Amino acid sequence: MWRDWAALSLLMFPVLLVAVDNTALTFALPATARTLDAGGVQLLWIIDAYPLVLAALLVTMGNLGDRIGRRRLLLIGSTGFAAISVATAFATSPGLLIAGRALLGIFGAMLMPSTLSLIRNIFLEPNRRRLAVAIWAAGFSGGAALGPIFGGWLVEQFWWGAVFLVAAPLLLPLLALGPKLIPESRDGNPGKADIASVALSILTMAAVVYGMKEAAIHGPALLPALSFGVGLAAGVAFVRRQRRLESPMLDVRLFRNATFSTSITANVLSLFSMTGFIFFFAQHLQLIEGLTPMQAGISMIPALVATMAAGLLVVPLVRRVRPGTVVAAGLALSATGYLVVALGNHGNGPGFLLAALLILAIGVGMAETISNDLILGSVPAGKAGAASAISETGYELGSLLGTAVLGSILTASYQHNLRLPEQLSEESAGHASETLAGAVEAASTLPASTSDAVMAAARTAFESGIHITAAIRLVLMATAAVLAAVVLRRVPVAD
């Protein structure tokens, strides 16, 4: 039994890595924008290039892991991720940084589905599996807590690129001990590889996500409409092909299971809302409140620790309360947090928003732990790779769209509502109109009175976008809570 828990401890390293990488980079964005002179759209691509590529490849990689071995794929992905992370740390332009993030997406697609599917096959007994999934989720939250602190310290002591260097030391224990302690698992009867299915799955995810992202940034236009249309057509063709194949790449029949599909929907909407919130909150703390990256990260620790604690505490709770009730309550609590943000006054320091973050973080911890267990527990062990790939696709799709859609709405609202002083030079006005970071940079070069006016205008414009996006998150979380309460109400209390 000890080998099972030792294997789980090693699987936590790539989980921590992904979480640390995401939050550390978010808190390094202001420094990145200043150093590389990155515009608003480039900043969004720096964040989104990784999950865009990753989301496109997750189903393919989950299927590949079923075939060649999930442990083997995990070790290959870990090696590549560490090497590319080190190279990306020394990018000298926004374009190179975006390219590095895209390459990381290829290897990142090998990591997360492998960890969840290995957990499903290591812990066969439901209660032990539920605890293992809770630890997995807590590790993800713990990484998110560690990322801002460690990343903030690295940015302050060295430079923004140092946040990428954490990959190598985090993955060394896995690469050294994983082959001995983690048991290999694969699908015993994977069937023939189908290249057409691989191509259609990649085209579906890449085209749909790209179309949504471009529409969010540029509004309705021909290119995003064509991209979305191509992705939708490829998706229909993919589903039809899977139904005909004797050994499909992805068993689409899994979605007929209401518990499975509802749990994934809840995860997508939670991550969509949460990552969009952190995207703007990191900028608010540093650029409006004047905190350093490390101070901003430390201020968020209570909320992120609360996510971990909530995830672990609901494990024994579902032995007395139906899982659907716990998931719905968690989602409703998250909606309450967004209601506070949407209706509140953000001008009295960061305490108000930090309190809102604490509320919604507890809700996310409750909902995600149980929904992830429901996803894994609702499918046979042999389908663990496919289920994990779908679950992680939902995770990354939610994270991607959270920053792409809500980040773009926030940027558009900022630019639309910005009212700069007339005496500003064309160059300074141009920088200030791009992003909040650009406004701070422009204000630092101006006389005190003009600088104060620029910052007041930028703050007002930025806050307008916060209210709008918080209202969107509120509606999504309330919808997800009702869906979970209705669909999951018959899931029995855990054994």
Coordinates of N, CA, C and O in Angstrom, one line a residue, residues 434-495:
E434 N -3.3 51.1 -24.5 CA -3.1 49.6 -24.8 C -3.6 48.8 -23.6 O -4.5 48.0 -23.7
T435 N -2.9 49.0 -22.5 CA -3.2 48.2 -21.3 C -3.0 49.0 -20.0 O -2.5 50.1 -20.1
L436 N -3.5 48.4 -18.9 CA -3.3 49.1 -17.6 C -1.8 49.2 -17.3 O -1.3 50.3 -16.8
A437 N -1.0 48.2 -17.7 CA 0.5 48.3 -17.5 C 1.1 49.4 -18.3 O 2.0 50.1 -17.8
G438 N 0.5 49.6 -19.5 CA 1.0 50.7 -20.3 C 0.7 52.1 -19.7 O 1.5 53.0 -19.8
A439 N -0.5 52.2 -19.1 CA -0.9 53.4 -18.4 C 0.1 53.7 -17.2 O 0.5 54.9 -17.0
V440 N 0.4 52.7 -16.5 CA 1.3 52.9 -15.3 C 2.7 53.3 -15.8 O 3.3 54.2 -15.2
E441 N 3.1 52.7 -16.9 CA 4.4 53.0 -17.5 C 4.4 54.5 -18.0 O 5.4 55.2 -17.7
A442 N 3.4 54.9 -18.7 CA 3.3 56.2 -19.2 C 3.2 57.2 -18.0 O 3.9 58.3 -18.1
A443 N 2.5 56.9 -17.0 CA 2.3 57.8 -15.9 C 3.6 58.1 -15.1 O 3.8 59.2 -14.6
S444 N 4.5 57.1 -15.1 CA 5.7 57.2 -14.4 C 6.7 58.2 -15.0 O 7.6 58.7 -14.4
T445 N 6.4 58.6 -16.3 CA 7.3 59.6 -17.0 C 6.7 61.0 -17.0 O 7.3 61.9 -17.6
L446 N 5.5 61.2 -16.4 CA 4.8 62.5 -16.5 C 4.9 63.3 -15.2 O 5.2 62.7 -14.1
P447 N 4.7 64.6 -15.3 CA 4.6 65.4 -14.1 C 3.5 64.9 -13.1 O 2.6 64.2 -13.6
A448 N 3.7 65.2 -11.9 CA 2.8 64.6 -10.8 C 1.3 64.8 -11.1 O 0.5 63.9 -11.0
S449 N 0.9 66.0 -11.5 CA -0.5 66.3 -11.6 C -1.1 65.5 -12.8 O -2.2 64.9 -12.7
T450 N -0.3 65.5 -13.9 CA -0.8 64.7 -15.1 C -0.7 63.2 -14.8 O -1.6 62.5 -15.2
S451 N 0.3 62.8 -14.1 CA 0.4 61.4 -13.8 C -0.8 60.9 -12.9 O -1.3 59.8 -13.2
D452 N -1.2 61.7 -12.0 CA -2.3 61.3 -11.1 C -3.6 61.3 -12.0 O -4.4 60.4 -11.7
A453 N -3.7 62.2 -12.9 CA -4.9 62.2 -13.8 C -5.0 60.9 -14.7 O -6.0 60.3 -14.9
V454 N -3.8 60.6 -15.2 CA -3.7 59.3 -16.0 C -4.1 58.1 -15.2 O -4.9 57.2 -15.7
M455 N -3.5 58.0 -14.0 CA -3.8 56.8 -13.2 C -5.3 56.8 -12.7 O -5.9 55.7 -12.7
A456 N -5.8 57.9 -12.4 CA -7.3 57.9 -12.1 C -8.1 57.5 -13.2 O -9.1 56.7 -13.0
A457 N -7.8 57.9 -14.4 CA -8.6 57.5 -15.6 C -8.4 56.0 -15.9 O -9.4 55.3 -16.2
A458 N -7.2 55.6 -15.8 CA -6.9 54.1 -16.0 C -7.6 53.3 -15.0 O -8.2 52.2 -15.3
R459 N -7.6 53.7 -13.7 CA -8.2 52.9 -12.6 C -9.7 52.8 -12.9 O -10.3 51.8 -12.7
T460 N -10.4 53.9 -13.2 CA -11.8 54.0 -13.5 C -12.2 53.0 -14.6 O -13.1 52.3 -14.6
A461 N -11.4 53.1 -15.7 CA -11.7 52.3 -16.9 C -11.5 50.8 -16.6 O -12.3 50.0 -17.0
F462 N -10.4 50.5 -15.8 CA -10.2 49.1 -15.5 C -11.3 48.5 -14.6 O -11.7 47.4 -14.8
E463 N -11.7 49.3 -13.6 CA -12.7 48.9 -12.7 C -14.1 48.6 -13.4 O -14.8 47.7 -13.0
S464 N -14.3 49.4 -14.5 CA -15.6 49.1 -15.2 C -15.6 47.7 -15.8 O -16.6 47.1 -15.9
G465 N -14.4 47.3 -16.3 CA -14.3 46.0 -16.9 C -14.5 44.9 -15.8 O -15.0 43.8 -16.1
I466 N -14.0 45.2 -14.6 CA -14.1 44.2 -13.5 C -15.6 43.9 -13.2 O -16.0 42.8 -13.0
H467 N -16.4 45.0 -13.1 CA -17.8 44.8 -12.8 C -18.5 44.0 -13.9 O -19.3 43.1 -13.6
I468 N -18.2 44.3 -15.1 CA -18.8 43.5 -16.2 C -18.5 42.1 -16.2 O -19.3 41.2 -16.3
T469 N -17.2 41.8 -16.1 CA -16.8 40.4 -16.1 C -17.2 39.6 -14.9 O -17.5 38.4 -14.9
A470 N -17.3 40.3 -13.7 CA -17.8 39.6 -12.5 C -19.3 39.2 -12.7 O -19.7 38.2 -12.2
A471 N -20.0 40.1 -13.3 CA -21.4 39.8 -13.6 C -21.6 38.6 -14.5 O -22.5 37.7 -14.3
I472 N -20.7 38.4 -15.5 CA -20.7 37.3 -16.4 C -20.4 36.0 -15.6 O -21.1 35.0 -15.7
R473 N -19.4 36.1 -14.7 CA -19.0 34.9 -13.9 C -20.1 34.5 -12.9 O -20.4 33.3 -12.7
L474 N -20.8 35.5 -12.4 CA -21.9 35.3 -11.5 C -23.0 34.4 -12.2 O -23.5 33.4 -11.7
V475 N -23.4 34.8 -13.4 CA -24.4 34.1 -14.2 C -24.0 32.7 -14.5 O -24.7 31.7 -14.3
L476 N -22.7 32.5 -14.9 CA -22.2 31.2 -15.2 C -22.2 30.3 -14.0 O -22.6 29.1 -14.1
M477 N -21.7 30.8 -12.8 CA -21.7 29.9 -11.7 C -23.1 29.6 -11.1 O -23.3 28.5 -10.7
A478 N -24.0 30.5 -11.2 CA -25.4 30.3 -10.8 C -26.0 29.2 -11.7 O -26.7 28.3 -11.2
T479 N -25.7 29.3 -13.0 CA -26.3 28.3 -13.9 C -25.7 26.9 -13.6 O -26.4 25.9 -13.6
A480 N -24.4 26.9 -13.4 CA -23.7 25.6 -13.1 C -24.2 25.0 -11.8 O -24.4 23.8 -11.7
A481 N -24.5 25.8 -10.8 CA -25.0 25.3 -9.5 C -26.4 24.7 -9.7 O -26.7 23.6 -9.2
V482 N -27.3 25.3 -10.5 CA -28.6 24.8 -10.7 C -28.5 23.5 -11.5 O -29.2 22.5 -11.2
L483 N -27.6 23.5 -12.5 CA -27.4 22.2 -13.3 C -27.0 21.1 -12.4 O -27.5 20.0 -12.5
A484 N -26.0 21.3 -11.6 CA -25.5 20.3 -10.7 C -26.6 19.8 -9.7 O -26.7 18.6 -9.5
A485 N -27.3 20.7 -9.2 CA -28.4 20.4 -8.2 C -29.5 19.5 -8.9 O -30.0 18.5 -8.2
V486 N -29.8 19.8 -10.1 CA -30.8 19.0 -10.8 C -30.3 17.7 -11.3 O -31.0 16.6 -11.0
V487 N -29.2 17.7 -12.0 CA -28.8 16.5 -12.7 C -28.1 15.5 -11.7 O -28.3 14.2 -11.9
L488 N -27.4 16.0 -10.7 CA -26.6 15.1 -9.9 C -27.4 14.7 -8.6 O -26.8 14.1 -7.7
R489 N -28.6 15.1 -8.5 CA -29.4 14.9 -7.2 C -29.5 13.4 -6.9 O -29.7 13.1 -5.7
R490 N -29.5 12.5 -7.9 CA -29.7 11.1 -7.7 C -28.4 10.3 -7.4 O -28.5 9.1 -7.2
V491 N -27.3 11.0 -7.5 CA -26.0 10.3 -7.3 C -26.0 9.9 -5.8 O -26.2 10.8 -4.9
P492 N -25.9 8.7 -5.4 CA -26.0 8.3 -4.0 C -24.8 8.7 -3.1 O -23.8 9.1 -3.6
V493 N -25.0 8.7 -1.9 CA -24.0 9.0 -0.9 C -22.9 8.0 -1.1 O -23.1 6.8 -1.3
A494 N -21.6 8.5 -0.9 CA -20.4 7.6 -1.2 C -20.4 6.5 -0.2 O -20.9 6.6 1.0
D495 N -19.9 5.4 -0.6 CA -19.8 4.2 0.3 C -18.7 4.4 1.4 O -17.8 5.1 1.1

